Short mmCIF file of C-alpha atoms in Angstrom, two decimals:
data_model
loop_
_atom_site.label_atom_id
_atom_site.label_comp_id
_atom_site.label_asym_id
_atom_site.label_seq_id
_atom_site.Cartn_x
_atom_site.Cartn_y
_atom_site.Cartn_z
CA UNK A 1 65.52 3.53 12.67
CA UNK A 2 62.44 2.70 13.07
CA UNK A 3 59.31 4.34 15.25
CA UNK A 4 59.54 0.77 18.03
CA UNK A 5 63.24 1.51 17.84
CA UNK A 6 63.34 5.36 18.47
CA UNK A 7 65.64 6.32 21.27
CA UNK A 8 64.32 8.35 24.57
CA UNK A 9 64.63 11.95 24.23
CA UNK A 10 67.29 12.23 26.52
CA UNK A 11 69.36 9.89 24.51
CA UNK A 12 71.63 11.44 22.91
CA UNK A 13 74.01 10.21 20.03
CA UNK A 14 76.58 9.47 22.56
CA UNK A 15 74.11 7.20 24.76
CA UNK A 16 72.89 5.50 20.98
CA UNK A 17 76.77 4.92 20.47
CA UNK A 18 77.42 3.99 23.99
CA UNK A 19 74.20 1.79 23.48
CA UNK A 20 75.43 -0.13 20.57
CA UNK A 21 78.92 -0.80 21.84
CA UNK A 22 77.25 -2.38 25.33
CA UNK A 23 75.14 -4.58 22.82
CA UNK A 24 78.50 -6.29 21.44
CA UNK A 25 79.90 -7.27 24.27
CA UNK A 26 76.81 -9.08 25.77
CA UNK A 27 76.94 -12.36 26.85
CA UNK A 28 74.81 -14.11 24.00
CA UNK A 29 71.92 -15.58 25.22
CA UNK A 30 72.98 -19.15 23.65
CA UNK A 31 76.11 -18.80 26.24
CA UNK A 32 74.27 -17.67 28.64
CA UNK A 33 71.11 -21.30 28.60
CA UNK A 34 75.03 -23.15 28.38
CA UNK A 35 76.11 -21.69 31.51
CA UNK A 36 73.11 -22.43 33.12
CA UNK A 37 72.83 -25.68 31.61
CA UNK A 38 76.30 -26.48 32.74
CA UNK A 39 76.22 -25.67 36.11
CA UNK A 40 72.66 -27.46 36.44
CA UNK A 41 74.44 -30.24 35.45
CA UNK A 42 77.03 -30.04 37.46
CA UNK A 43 74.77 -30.19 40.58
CA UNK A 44 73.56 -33.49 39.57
CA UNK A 45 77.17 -34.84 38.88
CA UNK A 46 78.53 -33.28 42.04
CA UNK A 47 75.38 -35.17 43.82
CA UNK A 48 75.73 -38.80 41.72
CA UNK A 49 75.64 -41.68 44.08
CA UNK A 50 79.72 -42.70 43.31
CA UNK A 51 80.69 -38.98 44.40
CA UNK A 52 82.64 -38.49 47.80
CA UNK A 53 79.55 -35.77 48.47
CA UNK A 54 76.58 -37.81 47.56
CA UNK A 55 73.36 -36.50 48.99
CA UNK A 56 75.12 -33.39 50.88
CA UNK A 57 74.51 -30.69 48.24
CA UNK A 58 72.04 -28.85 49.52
CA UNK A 59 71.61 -26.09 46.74
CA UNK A 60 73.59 -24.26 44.08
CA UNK A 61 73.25 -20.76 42.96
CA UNK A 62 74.86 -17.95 40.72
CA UNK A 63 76.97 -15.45 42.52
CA UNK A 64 78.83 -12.73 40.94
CA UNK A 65 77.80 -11.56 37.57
CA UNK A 66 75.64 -14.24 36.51
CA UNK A 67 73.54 -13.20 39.35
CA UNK A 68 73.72 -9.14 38.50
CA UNK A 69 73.42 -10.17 34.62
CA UNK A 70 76.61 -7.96 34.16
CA UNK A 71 78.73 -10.86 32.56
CA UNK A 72 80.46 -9.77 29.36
CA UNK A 73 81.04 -11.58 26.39
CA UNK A 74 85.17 -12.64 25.88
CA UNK A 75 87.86 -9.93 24.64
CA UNK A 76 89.19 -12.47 22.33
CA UNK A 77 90.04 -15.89 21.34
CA UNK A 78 92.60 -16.03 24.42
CA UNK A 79 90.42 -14.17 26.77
CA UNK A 80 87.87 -16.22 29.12
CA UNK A 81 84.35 -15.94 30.60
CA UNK A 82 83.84 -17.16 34.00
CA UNK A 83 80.53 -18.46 35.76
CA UNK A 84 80.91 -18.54 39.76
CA UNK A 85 78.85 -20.72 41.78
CA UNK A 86 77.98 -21.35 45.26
CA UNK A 87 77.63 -25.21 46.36
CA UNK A 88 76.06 -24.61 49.35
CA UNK A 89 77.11 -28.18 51.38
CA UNK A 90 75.45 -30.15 54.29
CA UNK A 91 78.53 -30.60 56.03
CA UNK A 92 80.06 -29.15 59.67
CA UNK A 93 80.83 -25.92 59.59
CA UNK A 94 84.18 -27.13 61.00
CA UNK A 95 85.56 -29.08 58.44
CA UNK A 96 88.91 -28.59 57.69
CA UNK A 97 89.01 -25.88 54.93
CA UNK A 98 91.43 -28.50 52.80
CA UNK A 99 88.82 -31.47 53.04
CA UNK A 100 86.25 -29.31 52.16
CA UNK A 101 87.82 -28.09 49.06
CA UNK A 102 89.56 -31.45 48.29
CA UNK A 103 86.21 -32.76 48.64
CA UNK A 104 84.67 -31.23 46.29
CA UNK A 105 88.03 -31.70 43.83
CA UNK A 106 87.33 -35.11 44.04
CA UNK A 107 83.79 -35.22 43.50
CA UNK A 108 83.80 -32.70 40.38
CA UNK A 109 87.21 -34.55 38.67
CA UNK A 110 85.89 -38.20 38.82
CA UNK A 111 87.56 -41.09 38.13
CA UNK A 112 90.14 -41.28 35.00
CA UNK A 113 88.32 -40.92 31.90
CA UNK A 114 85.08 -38.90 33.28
CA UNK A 115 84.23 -36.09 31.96
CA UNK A 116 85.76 -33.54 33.76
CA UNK A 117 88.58 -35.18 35.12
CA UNK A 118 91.28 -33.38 32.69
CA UNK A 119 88.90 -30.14 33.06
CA UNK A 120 88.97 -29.32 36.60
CA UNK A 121 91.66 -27.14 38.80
CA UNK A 122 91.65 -26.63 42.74
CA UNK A 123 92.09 -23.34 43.75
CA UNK A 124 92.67 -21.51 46.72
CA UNK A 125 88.71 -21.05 47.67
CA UNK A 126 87.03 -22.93 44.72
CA UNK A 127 87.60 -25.72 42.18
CA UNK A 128 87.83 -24.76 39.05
CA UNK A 129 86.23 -26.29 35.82
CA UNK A 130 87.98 -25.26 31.83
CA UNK A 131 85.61 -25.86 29.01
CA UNK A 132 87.31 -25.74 25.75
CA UNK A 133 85.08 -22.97 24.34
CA UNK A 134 86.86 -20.74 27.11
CA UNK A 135 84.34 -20.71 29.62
CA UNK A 136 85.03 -21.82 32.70
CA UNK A 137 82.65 -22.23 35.80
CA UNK A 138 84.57 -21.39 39.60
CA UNK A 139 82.48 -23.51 42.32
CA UNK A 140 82.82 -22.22 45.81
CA UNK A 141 81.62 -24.86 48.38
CA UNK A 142 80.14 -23.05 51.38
CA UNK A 143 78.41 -24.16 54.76
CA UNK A 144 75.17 -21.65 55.34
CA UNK A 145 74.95 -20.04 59.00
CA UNK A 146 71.37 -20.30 59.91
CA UNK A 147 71.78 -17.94 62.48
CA UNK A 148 72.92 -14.45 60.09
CA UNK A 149 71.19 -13.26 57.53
CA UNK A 150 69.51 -14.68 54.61
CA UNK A 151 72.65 -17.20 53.09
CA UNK A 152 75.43 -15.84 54.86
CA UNK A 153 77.75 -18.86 54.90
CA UNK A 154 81.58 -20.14 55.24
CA UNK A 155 83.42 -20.59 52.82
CA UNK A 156 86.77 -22.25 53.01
CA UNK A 157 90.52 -20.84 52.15
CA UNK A 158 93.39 -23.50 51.78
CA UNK A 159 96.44 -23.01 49.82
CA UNK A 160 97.78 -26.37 48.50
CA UNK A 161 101.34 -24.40 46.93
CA UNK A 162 101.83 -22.65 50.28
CA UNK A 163 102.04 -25.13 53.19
CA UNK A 164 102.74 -22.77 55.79
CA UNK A 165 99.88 -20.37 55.16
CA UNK A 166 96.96 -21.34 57.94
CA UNK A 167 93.85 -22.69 56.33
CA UNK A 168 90.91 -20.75 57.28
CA UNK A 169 86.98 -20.03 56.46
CA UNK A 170 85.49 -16.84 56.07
CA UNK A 171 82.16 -15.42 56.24
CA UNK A 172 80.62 -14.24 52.90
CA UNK A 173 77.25 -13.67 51.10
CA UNK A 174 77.53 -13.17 47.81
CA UNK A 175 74.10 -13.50 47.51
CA UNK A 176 73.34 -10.51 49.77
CA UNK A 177 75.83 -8.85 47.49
CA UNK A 178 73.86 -9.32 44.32
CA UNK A 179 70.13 -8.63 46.14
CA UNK A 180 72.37 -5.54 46.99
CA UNK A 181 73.28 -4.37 43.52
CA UNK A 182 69.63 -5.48 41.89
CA UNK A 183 68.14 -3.19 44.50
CA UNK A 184 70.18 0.04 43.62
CA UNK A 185 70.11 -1.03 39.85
CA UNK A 186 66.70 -1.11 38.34
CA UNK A 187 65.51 -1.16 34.80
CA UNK A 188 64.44 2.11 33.41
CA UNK A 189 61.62 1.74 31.64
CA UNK A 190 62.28 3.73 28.39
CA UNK A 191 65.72 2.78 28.25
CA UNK A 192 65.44 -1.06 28.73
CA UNK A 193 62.86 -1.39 26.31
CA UNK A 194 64.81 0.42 23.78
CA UNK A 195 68.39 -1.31 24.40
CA UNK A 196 66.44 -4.74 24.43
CA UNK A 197 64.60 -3.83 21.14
CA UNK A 198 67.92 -2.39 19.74
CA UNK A 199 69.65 -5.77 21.14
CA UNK A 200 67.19 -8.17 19.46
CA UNK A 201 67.40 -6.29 16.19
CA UNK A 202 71.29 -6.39 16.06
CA UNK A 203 71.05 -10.39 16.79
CA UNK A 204 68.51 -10.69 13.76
CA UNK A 205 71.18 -8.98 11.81
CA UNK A 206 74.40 -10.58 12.24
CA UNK A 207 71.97 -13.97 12.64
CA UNK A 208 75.61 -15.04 14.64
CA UNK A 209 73.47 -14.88 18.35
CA UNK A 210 70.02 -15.89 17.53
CA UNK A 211 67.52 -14.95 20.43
CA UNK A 212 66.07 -18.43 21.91
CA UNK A 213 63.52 -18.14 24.94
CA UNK A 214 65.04 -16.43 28.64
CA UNK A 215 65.92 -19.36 31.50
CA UNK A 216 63.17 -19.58 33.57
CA UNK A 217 63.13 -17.24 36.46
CA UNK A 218 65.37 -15.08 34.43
CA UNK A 219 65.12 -11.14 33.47
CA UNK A 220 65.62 -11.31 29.66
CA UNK A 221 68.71 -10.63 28.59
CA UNK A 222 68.85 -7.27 27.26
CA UNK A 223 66.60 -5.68 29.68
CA UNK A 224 69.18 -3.49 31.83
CA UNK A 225 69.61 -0.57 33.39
CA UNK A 226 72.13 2.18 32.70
CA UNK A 227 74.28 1.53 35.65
CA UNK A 228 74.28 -2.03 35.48
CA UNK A 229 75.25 -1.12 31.00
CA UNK A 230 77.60 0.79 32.58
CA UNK A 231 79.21 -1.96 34.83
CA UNK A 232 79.53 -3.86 31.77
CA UNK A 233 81.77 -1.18 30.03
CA UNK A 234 83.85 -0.60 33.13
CA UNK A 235 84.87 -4.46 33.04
CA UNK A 236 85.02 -4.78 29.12
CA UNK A 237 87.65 -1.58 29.00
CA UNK A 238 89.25 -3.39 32.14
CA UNK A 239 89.95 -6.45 30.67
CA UNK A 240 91.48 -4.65 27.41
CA UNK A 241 93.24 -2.58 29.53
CA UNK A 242 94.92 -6.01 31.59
CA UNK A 243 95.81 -7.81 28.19
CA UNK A 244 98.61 -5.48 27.69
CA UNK A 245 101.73 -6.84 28.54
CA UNK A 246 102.88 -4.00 30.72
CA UNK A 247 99.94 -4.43 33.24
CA UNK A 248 100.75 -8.72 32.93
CA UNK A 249 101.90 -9.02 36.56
CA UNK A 250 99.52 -6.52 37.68
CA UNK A 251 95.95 -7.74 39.50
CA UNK A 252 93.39 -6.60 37.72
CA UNK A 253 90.37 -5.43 39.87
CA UNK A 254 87.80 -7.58 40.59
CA UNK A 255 84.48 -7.25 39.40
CA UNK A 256 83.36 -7.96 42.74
CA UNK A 257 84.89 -4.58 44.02
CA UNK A 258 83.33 -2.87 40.70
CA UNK A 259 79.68 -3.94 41.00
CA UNK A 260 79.62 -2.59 44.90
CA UNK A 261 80.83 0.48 43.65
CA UNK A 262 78.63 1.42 40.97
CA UNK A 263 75.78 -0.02 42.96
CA UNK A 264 76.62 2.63 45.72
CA UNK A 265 76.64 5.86 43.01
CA UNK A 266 73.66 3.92 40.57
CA UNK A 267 70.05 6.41 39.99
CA UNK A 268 71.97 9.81 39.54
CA UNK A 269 71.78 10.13 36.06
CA UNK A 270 69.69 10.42 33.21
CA UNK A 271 71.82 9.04 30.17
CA UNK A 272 74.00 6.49 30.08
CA UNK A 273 76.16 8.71 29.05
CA UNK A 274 76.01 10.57 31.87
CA UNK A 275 75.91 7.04 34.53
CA UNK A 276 79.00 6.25 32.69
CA UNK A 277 81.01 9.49 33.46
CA UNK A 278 79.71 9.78 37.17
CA UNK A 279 80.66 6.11 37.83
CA UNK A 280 84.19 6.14 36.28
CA UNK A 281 84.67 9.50 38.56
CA UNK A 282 83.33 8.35 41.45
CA UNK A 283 85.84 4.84 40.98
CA UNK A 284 88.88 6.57 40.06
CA UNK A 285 87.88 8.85 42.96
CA UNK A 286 87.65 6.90 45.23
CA UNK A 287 91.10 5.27 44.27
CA UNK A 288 93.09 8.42 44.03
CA UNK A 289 91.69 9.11 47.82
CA UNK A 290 93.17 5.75 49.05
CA UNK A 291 96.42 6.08 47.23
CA UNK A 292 97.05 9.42 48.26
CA UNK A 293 96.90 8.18 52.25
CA UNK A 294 98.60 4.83 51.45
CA UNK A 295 96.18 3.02 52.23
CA UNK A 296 94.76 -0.07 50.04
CA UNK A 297 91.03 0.01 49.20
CA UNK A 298 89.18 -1.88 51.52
CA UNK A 299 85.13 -2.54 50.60
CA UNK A 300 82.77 -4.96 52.51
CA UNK A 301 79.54 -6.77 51.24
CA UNK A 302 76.82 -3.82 52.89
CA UNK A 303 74.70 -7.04 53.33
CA UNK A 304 77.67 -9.07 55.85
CA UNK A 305 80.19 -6.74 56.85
CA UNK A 306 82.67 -9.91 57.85
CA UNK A 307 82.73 -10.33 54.03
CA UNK A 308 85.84 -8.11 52.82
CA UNK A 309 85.34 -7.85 48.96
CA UNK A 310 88.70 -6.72 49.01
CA UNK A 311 91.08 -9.26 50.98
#
């Protein structure tokens, strides 16, 4: 290694090992300018002048962990990667939930032989779009609420399969969430530089993910901090943990719940070695706690506290 690739001090062989494994399961950066590219399209198709919401999409944004940067590459040729997105509507707040979602079914599928019309899936509180690479990008329409804070909006839950269940909204800001998580999560100097030099180096090597220019308005890459490396590690051993057929019909937890809970215990280390350990503790914690009252967790986005991470 190197004298521009020499590890902190406080890195120890563990973090360097920790380091390397973190690198593999990136998100490539030539996945990453698709999913942007995708769902930038998708705006404008969503918006084309023969869609059913023509001229009402106000906006669309990255929610989840496109907007933390904590997405991780897939597990394996049968695992996916998912993109969420908010399509943030100009539409009355009290729309039926089903005509919103519907809606927006309509306008993503097309007409018969478009482009995504054998691609796309309605769920419960999004429509759904498969690429055949295994990505797939989960659209949430939502209505914003002027009044709360910054993007707080409705989003809409409708169960086509279950005709008895009441349709509802709820309030959410997954964009609070994410400003929440940045804030508690930034880079370390000495350590970003290093994983994003060690990052860039390992690209070169297996010439398999070749570097191209960051999105604009985008953090590079590879420059991340410990806890959010860390975040990436918890999900990674989550989702190799849920491929095994004994945990098939169990629900694996969602990365939602994750990234609020290493944002709330991020900063107290000095390795990531170290931010590793204290946020697996502090999870499993947390869990043992709740299971040993009987209770189920229950978390709220810290930025609207009528959006229940864990419903």
């Amino acid at each position: 290694m190197n004298a521009h690739h020499r590890p902190p001090l406080h890195m120890s062989p563990v973090d360097i090992l920790l380091s390397d494994v973190a690198i593999r399961i990136q998100l490539s950066q030539t996945d990453y300018n698709k999913a942007v590219t995708r769902y930038e399209t998708m705006q404008e198709w969503i918006d084309r002048p023969a869609s059913p919401l023509a001229g009402l999409v106000a906006r669309m944004y990255a929610q989840g962990s496109m907007a933390t940067g904590s997405t991780v590459a897939q597990n394996s040729d049968a695992d996916e990667y998912d993109i969420d997105v908010m399509a943030e509507l100009n539409i009355r707040d009290d729309t039926p939930a089903d005509v919103v979602l519907d809606a927006l079914f309509d306008a993503i599928r097309g007409e018969p032989g478009s482009r995504y019309y054998d691609m796309t899936v309605r769920h419960t509180r999004c429509v759904c779009v498969r690429y055949a690479d295994g990505m797939h990008i989960d659209i949430t329409p939502a209505v914003l609420i002027p009044s709360l804070q910054q993007r707080t909006s409705w989003i809409f839950h409708h169960k086509q399969d279950a005709p008895n269940e009441p349709s509802h909204r709820l309030l959410a800001n997954p964009y609070g969430l994410a400003d929440y998580f940045n804030g508690r999560t930034p880079v370390e100097r000495d350590f970003a530089s290093f994983y994003e030099q060690r990052s860039l180096a390992y690209d070169r090597m297996v010439e398999a993910r070749a570097y191209g220019e960051p999105v604009p308005d985008q953090q590079p890459a590879y420059r991340k901090s410990r806890a959010l490396i860390s975040l990436q590690l918890l999900k990674r051993w989550r989702n190799v943990l849920f491929e095994k057929p004994a945990r098939g019909k169990l629900r694996r937890p969602p990365s939602v719940l994750l990234s609020k809970l290493v944002a709330d215990h991020a900063g107290m280390s000095s390795s990531l070695s170290e931010e590793l350990h204290i946020q697996a503790k502090a999870i499993l914690d947390r869990l043992l706690v709740e299971k040993s009252l009987g209770y189920l967790i229950h978390e709220v986005n810290p930025r609207c506290t009528g959006d229940v991470l864990t419903d």
